[in-house]
Tab-separated table of C-alpha atoms in Angstrom:
chain	number	residue	atom	x	y	z
A	1	MET	CA	22.210	100.742	6.877
A	2	THR	CA	26.170	100.092	9.251
A	3	THR	CA	25.548	99.648	12.779
A	4	ASP	CA	27.752	101.623	15.664
A	5	PRO	CA	28.902	99.265	18.243
A	6	SER	CA	29.657	102.124	20.183
A	7	ARG	CA	26.046	102.524	20.609
A	8	ALA	CA	25.683	99.507	22.097
A	9	GLU	CA	24.529	99.912	26.510
A	10	LEU	CA	27.252	96.839	28.461
A	11	PRO	CA	25.905	95.640	31.435
A	12	ARG	CA	27.584	97.123	34.759
A	13	PRO	CA	29.322	94.501	36.758
A	14	GLN	CA	27.649	94.332	40.234
A	15	ASN	CA	30.476	95.220	41.906
A	16	GLY	CA	33.746	96.958	40.049
A	17	ALA	CA	36.524	94.369	40.041
A	18	GLU	CA	39.690	94.952	41.300
A	19	PRO	CA	42.719	95.256	39.293
A	20	GLN	CA	44.414	91.990	40.392
A	21	LEU	CA	41.407	90.300	39.363
A	22	LEU	CA	40.611	92.006	36.435
A	23	LEU	CA	44.299	90.947	35.185
A	24	THR	CA	43.972	87.627	36.480
A	25	SER	CA	41.010	87.265	34.787
A	26	LEU	CA	42.496	88.877	31.045
A	27	LEU	CA	45.780	86.327	31.263
A	28	GLY	CA	43.427	83.408	32.720
A	29	ASP	CA	41.607	83.798	29.068
A	30	PHE	CA	44.556	84.554	26.874
A	31	TRP	CA	47.811	84.166	27.486
A	32	TYR	CA	47.935	80.557	30.157
A	33	TRP	CA	50.000	77.893	28.701
A	34	ARG	CA	52.558	80.922	27.297
A	35	ASP	CA	56.232	81.197	28.742
A	36	GLU	CA	56.014	83.915	27.522
A	37	HIS	CA	56.354	87.658	29.464
A	38	ILE	CA	54.371	90.092	28.690
A	39	PRO	CA	55.376	93.935	29.799
A	40	ALA	CA	53.853	95.157	32.049
A	41	THR	CA	53.216	98.671	29.695
A	42	ALA	CA	51.312	96.331	28.044
A	43	LEU	CA	49.513	94.974	30.797
A	44	VAL	CA	48.857	98.272	32.008
A	45	ARG	CA	47.306	99.594	28.718
A	46	LEU	CA	44.797	96.061	28.980
A	47	LEU	CA	44.273	97.208	32.390
A	48	ALA	CA	42.997	101.129	30.757
A	49	ASP	CA	40.104	99.713	28.830
A	50	PHE	CA	38.512	99.034	32.686
A	51	ASP	CA	39.077	102.123	33.820
A	52	VAL	CA	42.028	101.249	35.580
A	53	THR	CA	45.234	103.839	36.667
A	54	SER	CA	48.520	103.329	35.508
A	55	ASP	CA	49.368	103.048	39.516
A	56	GLY	CA	47.066	100.586	40.427
A	57	ALA	CA	47.169	98.921	37.540
A	58	ARG	CA	51.650	98.345	38.596
A	59	ALA	CA	50.801	98.254	42.366
A	60	ALA	CA	48.138	94.925	41.457
A	61	MET	CA	51.602	93.282	38.748
A	62	ARG	CA	53.465	94.236	42.062
A	63	ARG	CA	51.138	92.463	44.620
A	64	LEU	CA	50.474	89.671	42.261
A	65	ALA	CA	54.186	88.715	41.849
A	66	ALA	CA	54.949	88.805	45.861
A	67	ARG	CA	52.389	86.662	46.449
A	68	GLY	CA	53.034	83.921	43.860
A	69	LEU	CA	50.768	84.904	41.735
A	70	LEU	CA	52.556	86.315	39.017
A	71	ALA	CA	55.934	85.430	37.731
A	72	VAL	CA	58.526	88.939	36.630
A	73	SER	CA	61.458	89.316	34.413
A	74	ARG	CA	63.778	92.507	33.946
A	75	SER	CA	65.863	93.110	30.444
A	76	GLY	CA	67.444	96.679	31.077
A	77	ARG	CA	64.292	98.905	32.056
A	78	THR	CA	61.621	96.441	31.250
A	79	THR	CA	59.271	94.678	33.266
A	80	ALA	CA	57.446	91.716	32.678
A	81	TYR	CA	55.151	89.717	33.378
A	82	GLY	CA	53.523	86.263	33.055
A	83	ILE	CA	52.082	83.355	34.558
A	84	PRO	CA	54.048	80.756	36.978
A	85	ALA	CA	54.798	77.412	36.181
A	86	ARG	CA	51.950	75.258	37.002
A	87	THR	CA	49.484	77.764	37.217
A	88	SER	CA	48.015	76.743	33.136
A	89	GLU	CA	46.766	73.235	34.914
A	90	VAL	CA	45.080	75.392	37.733
A	91	ILE	CA	43.285	77.806	35.474
A	92	ILE	CA	41.591	75.373	31.954
A	93	GLU	CA	40.216	73.704	35.656
A	94	ARG	CA	38.793	76.054	37.227
A	95	THR	CA	37.790	78.053	33.749
A	96	HIS	CA	35.931	74.755	32.939
A	97	ARG	CA	34.110	74.530	36.729
A	98	MET	CA	33.039	77.912	36.000
A	99	LEU	CA	31.712	76.825	32.150
A	100	THR	CA	30.725	73.979	33.652
A	101	PHE	CA	28.533	74.856	36.730
A	102	GLY	CA	25.324	74.764	36.785
A	103	ALA	CA	24.594	73.509	33.576
A	104	SER	CA	22.448	70.635	35.581
A	105	ALA	CA	21.867	69.735	38.991
A	106	PRO	CA	23.737	66.477	40.437
A	107	ASP	CA	21.765	63.436	41.429
A	108	TRP	CA	20.940	62.602	45.248
A	109	ASP	CA	20.830	59.503	47.053
A	110	GLY	CA	18.356	61.228	49.316
A	111	ARG	CA	21.341	61.052	52.253
A	112	TRP	CA	22.981	63.700	54.142
A	113	THR	CA	26.413	63.997	55.616
A	114	VAL	CA	25.834	65.641	59.057
A	115	VAL	CA	28.698	67.344	61.328
A	116	ALA	CA	28.044	67.536	64.777
A	117	PHE	CA	30.601	69.655	67.153
A	118	SER	CA	31.080	70.976	70.198
A	119	VAL	CA	33.798	73.040	70.916
A	120	PRO	CA	34.973	75.104	74.223
A	121	GLU	CA	34.694	79.179	73.923
A	122	GLN	CA	38.373	79.030	75.058
A	123	ASP	CA	38.846	77.916	71.851
A	124	ARG	CA	36.735	79.749	69.194
A	125	GLY	CA	39.424	80.604	66.857
A	126	VAL	CA	39.011	77.253	65.808
A	127	ARG	CA	35.248	77.474	65.689
A	128	THR	CA	35.581	80.353	64.259
A	129	THR	CA	37.559	78.848	61.592
A	130	LEU	CA	35.761	75.063	60.853
A	131	ARG	CA	32.198	77.265	60.846
A	132	SER	CA	34.214	79.174	57.696
A	133	ARG	CA	35.925	76.283	56.768
A	134	LEU	CA	32.591	74.062	56.366
A	135	ARG	CA	30.657	77.111	54.306
A	136	VAL	CA	33.591	76.598	51.718
A	137	LEU	CA	32.048	73.085	51.198
A	138	HIS	CA	28.704	73.897	51.232
A	139	PHE	CA	27.874	73.161	53.774
A	140	ALA	CA	24.854	75.141	56.207
A	141	ALA	CA	23.795	75.229	60.203
A	142	LEU	CA	21.317	73.477	61.068
A	143	TYR	CA	21.465	74.326	64.603
A	144	ASP	CA	24.791	75.995	65.660
A	145	GLY	CA	26.431	72.999	65.828
A	146	VAL	CA	24.793	71.167	63.792
A	147	TRP	CA	26.112	71.403	59.733
A	148	VAL	CA	24.552	69.742	57.025
A	149	SER	CA	24.881	68.785	53.005
A	150	PRO	CA	23.078	66.330	50.990
A	151	HIS	CA	26.880	66.222	48.712
A	152	ASP	CA	29.136	62.884	50.208
A	153	ARG	CA	32.041	65.486	52.079
A	154	THR	CA	33.109	62.927	54.558
A	155	ARG	CA	36.454	62.662	53.236
A	156	GLU	CA	37.289	66.052	53.008
A	157	VAL	CA	35.525	66.547	56.605
A	158	LEU	CA	37.397	64.349	58.254
A	159	GLU	CA	40.634	65.978	57.138
A	160	MET	CA	39.596	69.098	58.529
A	161	LEU	CA	38.679	67.889	61.939
A	162	ASP	CA	42.275	66.179	61.332
A	163	GLU	CA	44.236	69.470	60.276
A	164	LEU	CA	42.138	71.428	63.114
A	165	GLY	CA	42.750	69.206	66.157
A	166	VAL	CA	38.809	68.745	66.639
A	167	ARG	CA	37.993	65.813	68.348
A	168	THR	CA	34.273	66.338	69.193
A	169	ALA	CA	32.987	66.224	66.368
A	170	THR	CA	30.402	63.466	64.819
A	171	VAL	CA	30.753	63.308	61.380
A	172	LEU	CA	27.249	61.162	59.632
A	173	ARG	CA	25.517	59.619	55.980
A	174	SER	CA	22.111	59.949	57.533
A	175	GLU	CA	18.232	59.829	55.741
A	176	GLU	CA	15.606	62.688	56.955
A	177	VAL	CA	12.979	60.358	58.818
A	178	PRO	CA	9.504	61.491	57.302
A	179	GLY	CA	7.141	63.410	59.419
A	180	VAL	CA	10.153	65.776	60.335
A	181	PRO	CA	8.704	69.570	60.775
A	182	GLU	CA	9.282	71.321	58.840
A	183	GLN	CA	11.885	73.846	61.157
A	184	GLY	CA	13.466	70.710	61.638
A	185	SER	CA	14.280	69.649	57.983
A	186	PRO	CA	18.493	69.329	56.494
A	187	ARG	CA	16.358	71.280	53.283
A	188	SER	CA	15.539	74.323	56.286
A	189	ALA	CA	19.166	75.191	56.557
A	190	PHE	CA	19.724	76.531	52.885
A	191	ASP	CA	18.023	79.637	52.721
A	192	LEU	CA	18.111	80.100	48.445
A	193	ALA	CA	15.873	83.065	48.482
A	194	PRO	CA	18.992	85.318	47.971
A	195	LEU	CA	21.331	83.183	45.413
A	196	ALA	CA	18.144	83.031	43.631
A	197	LYS	CA	17.746	86.550	43.379
A	198	GLU	CA	21.158	86.796	42.357
A	199	TYR	CA	20.945	84.635	39.157
A	200	ARG	CA	17.892	86.448	37.586
A	201	ALA	CA	19.620	89.787	38.196
A	202	PHE	CA	22.441	88.188	36.385
A	203	ALA	CA	20.665	85.933	33.546
A	204	GLU	CA	18.224	89.896	33.462
A	205	ARG	CA	21.627	92.047	33.217
A	206	TYR	CA	23.517	90.235	30.329
A	207	GLU	CA	21.297	89.019	27.964
A	208	PRO	CA	20.512	92.197	26.743
A	209	LEU	CA	24.567	91.643	25.759
A	210	LEU	CA	22.836	88.739	23.579
A	211	GLU	CA	20.678	90.992	21.887
A	212	SER	CA	23.319	93.329	20.702
A	213	LEU	CA	25.178	90.529	20.034
A	214	ASP	CA	22.724	89.662	17.028
A	215	ALA	CA	22.825	92.919	15.963
A	216	GLY	CA	26.036	93.585	15.213
A	217	LEU	CA	26.255	95.732	17.569
A	218	ILE	CA	29.495	95.092	20.003
A	219	GLY	CA	33.186	95.897	18.660
A	220	PRO	CA	36.349	93.971	19.582
A	221	ALA	CA	37.103	97.073	22.875
A	222	GLN	CA	33.918	96.413	24.249
A	223	ALA	CA	33.683	92.364	24.077
A	224	LEU	CA	37.381	92.518	25.668
A	225	ARG	CA	35.513	94.648	28.601
A	226	ALA	CA	32.308	92.498	28.727
A	227	ARG	CA	33.910	89.583	28.554
A	228	THR	CA	36.043	89.671	31.423
A	229	GLU	CA	33.241	91.472	32.983
A	230	LEU	CA	30.890	88.329	32.493
A	231	ARG	CA	33.652	86.268	33.901
A	232	VAL	CA	34.033	87.836	37.054
A	233	ASP	CA	30.468	88.050	37.722
A	234	TRP	CA	29.994	84.782	37.067
A	235	ARG	CA	32.483	82.872	39.698
A	236	GLN	CA	30.981	83.730	42.436
A	237	PHE	CA	28.301	81.482	41.875
A	238	PRO	CA	30.640	78.263	41.410
A	239	GLU	CA	31.950	79.229	45.396
A	240	THR	CA	28.714	80.631	47.196
A	241	ASP	CA	26.010	77.981	45.326
A	242	PRO	CA	25.349	74.906	47.560
A	243	ASP	CA	24.717	73.349	43.846
A	244	LEU	CA	21.945	71.139	45.992
A	245	PRO	CA	20.230	68.366	43.858
A	246	ALA	CA	16.961	68.555	41.912
A	247	GLU	CA	14.104	67.504	44.707
A	248	LEU	CA	15.787	70.893	46.746
A	249	LEU	CA	15.863	73.440	43.998
A	250	PRO	CA	12.366	75.674	43.888
A	251	GLU	CA	10.536	76.096	41.089
A	252	GLY	CA	11.655	78.632	38.723
A	253	TRP	CA	15.368	78.558	40.000
A	254	ASP	CA	17.167	80.534	37.221
A	255	ARG	CA	19.912	79.201	37.397
A	256	PRO	CA	19.538	77.154	33.942
A	257	ARG	CA	19.133	80.428	32.700
A	258	ALA	CA	21.472	82.443	33.912
A	259	GLN	CA	24.628	79.992	32.629
A	260	ARG	CA	23.116	79.663	28.987
A	261	VAL	CA	23.725	83.302	28.792
A	262	PHE	CA	26.648	82.428	30.644
A	263	VAL	CA	28.501	80.822	28.265
A	264	GLN	CA	26.421	81.258	25.301
A	265	ILE	CA	28.029	85.310	25.817
A	266	TYR	CA	31.456	84.330	26.855
A	267	ASP	CA	32.099	81.770	23.274
A	268	ARG	CA	30.298	84.758	21.651
A	269	LEU	CA	32.568	87.324	22.335
A	270	GLY	CA	36.028	85.027	22.517
A	271	PRO	CA	36.814	85.920	19.401
A	272	LEU	CA	36.209	89.685	19.101
A	273	ALA	CA	37.764	90.477	22.551
A	274	GLU	CA	40.956	88.337	21.308
A	275	ILE	CA	41.278	91.434	18.511
A	276	ARG	CA	41.365	93.879	21.370
A	277	PHE	CA	43.344	91.808	23.169
A	278	ARG	CA	45.913	91.461	20.260
A	279	GLN	CA	45.601	95.229	19.395
A	280	ILE	CA	46.448	96.226	22.747
A	281	LEU	CA	49.334	93.803	22.897
A	282	GLY	CA	50.557	94.784	19.364
A	283	SER	CA	50.862	98.676	20.196
A	284	VAL	CA	53.648	97.228	22.672
A	285	ALA	CA	55.135	93.811	21.756
A	286	PRO	CA	53.949	93.088	18.453
A	287	GLU	CA	56.553	90.103	18.551
A	288	LEU	CA	54.408	88.603	21.351
A	289	VAL	CA	51.127	88.753	19.490
A	290	ASP	CA	50.403	85.464	17.504
A	291	PHE	CA	50.784	83.652	20.955
A	292	ALA	CA	47.250	85.272	22.621
A	293	SER	CA	44.870	83.572	21.620
A	294	HIS	CA	40.992	83.222	23.176
A	295	HIS	CA	39.428	79.713	24.804
A	296	ASP	CA	35.496	79.009	24.484
A	297	SER	CA	33.557	76.981	26.249
A	298	ALA	CA	34.309	73.527	23.166
A	299	THR	CA	38.404	73.855	23.457
A	300	VAL	CA	38.396	74.600	27.478
A	301	ALA	CA	37.017	70.773	27.779
A	302	ARG	CA	39.328	69.888	25.575
A	303	LEU	CA	42.364	70.917	27.763
A	304	PHE	CA	40.373	70.132	30.790
A	305	ALA	CA	40.038	65.676	29.453
A	306	SER	CA	43.775	66.231	27.850
A	307	LEU	CA	45.449	67.011	31.665
A	308	GLY	CA	45.650	63.384	33.235
A	309	ASP	CA	47.295	63.427	36.045
A	310	ARG	CA	48.941	67.063	34.745
A	311	ARG	CA	45.271	67.848	37.331
A	312	ALA	CA	45.780	70.613	40.376
A	313	HIS	CA	46.862	69.339	43.472
A	314	GLY	CA	46.353	72.020	45.860
A	315	ASP	CA	49.197	73.331	46.695
A	316	THR	CA	50.077	75.798	44.073
A	317	PRO	CA	50.254	79.485	45.022
A	318	PHE	CA	46.796	80.053	42.910
A	319	GLU	CA	45.272	77.820	44.432
A	320	GLN	CA	46.217	78.422	48.309
A	321	ALA	CA	45.455	82.014	47.597
A	322	ALA	CA	42.041	80.924	46.104
A	323	GLN	CA	41.427	78.740	49.126
A	324	ALA	CA	42.257	81.503	51.432
A	325	ARG	CA	39.985	84.237	49.595
A	326	ARG	CA	36.889	81.998	49.737
A	327	LEU	CA	37.374	81.723	53.853
A	328	ALA	CA	37.773	85.441	54.153
A	329	GLU	CA	34.911	85.240	52.591
A	330	ALA	CA	32.501	82.508	54.193
A	331	ALA	CA	34.177	84.072	57.115
A	332	ARG	CA	32.340	87.514	56.460
A	333	ARG	CA	29.280	85.392	55.234
A	334	ARG	CA	28.919	84.166	58.762
A	335	GLY	CA	25.594	85.269	60.182
């Protein structure tokens, strides 16, 4: 008996992904290290698989190009888009980070990085920016002007304080004294309950997809959509998870479970998703089909190891846009 791929139900993403994020995720999966540009019509058809309208797709392309995140070219009446120079290296680093994040907890020497500061009321804009940037570095507020992290972030913090012109701040690397009240412990600054719930929900949402894969129920179109939405759903975790040492994690921590689900699905859906990407690209630009390819955790690891001194240094439009987005999200999370 043959199975019908259309019978498999795909998990719904946590939130509807924006067309710009979907498009950069698609190109980041199948088109990096390519100089060729893809006609806009093909990109419109790719995004149509995610229920994005033609107008929405074209608006996303224009906005990404205006921000320097897509390169644009024109030949007659045909507009095409591609990956800007130096962006492929950034994509490799970010993809490697996504695929390896959460596989294990970092080692810990038992010391905390402590940032204590006092910023006057008239400089509240500086204070708000300082807090947002500390969140991006995965610090948490122990008290209003005392922020902590179990990671050694002294260099990043000192550079940030200098950049913001904050002179009334102290940075320490300290150990917690035994007997400190529970509510005064640096551990209490990190509320992992919401994050634990998100990891559990991610695993429960996507584990049935592995069963559908085992049963042969996933076709190319479903694979492309599921793999891209999986990537979009997972990307939040390396940015919001403080990546605490094992000694500070709660029992029953579901991150390893969610991470295994993410990597298994990402790797296994790659070949099928590539078929769909090629189908759509070939319907518009068949001469480009052979340039499309997927990458899995093994090939990404090899590409990352080969970068050498070509690794990202924070100065590309892609990195600057990612940093701006992280700061905006951190500002929204402030309580």
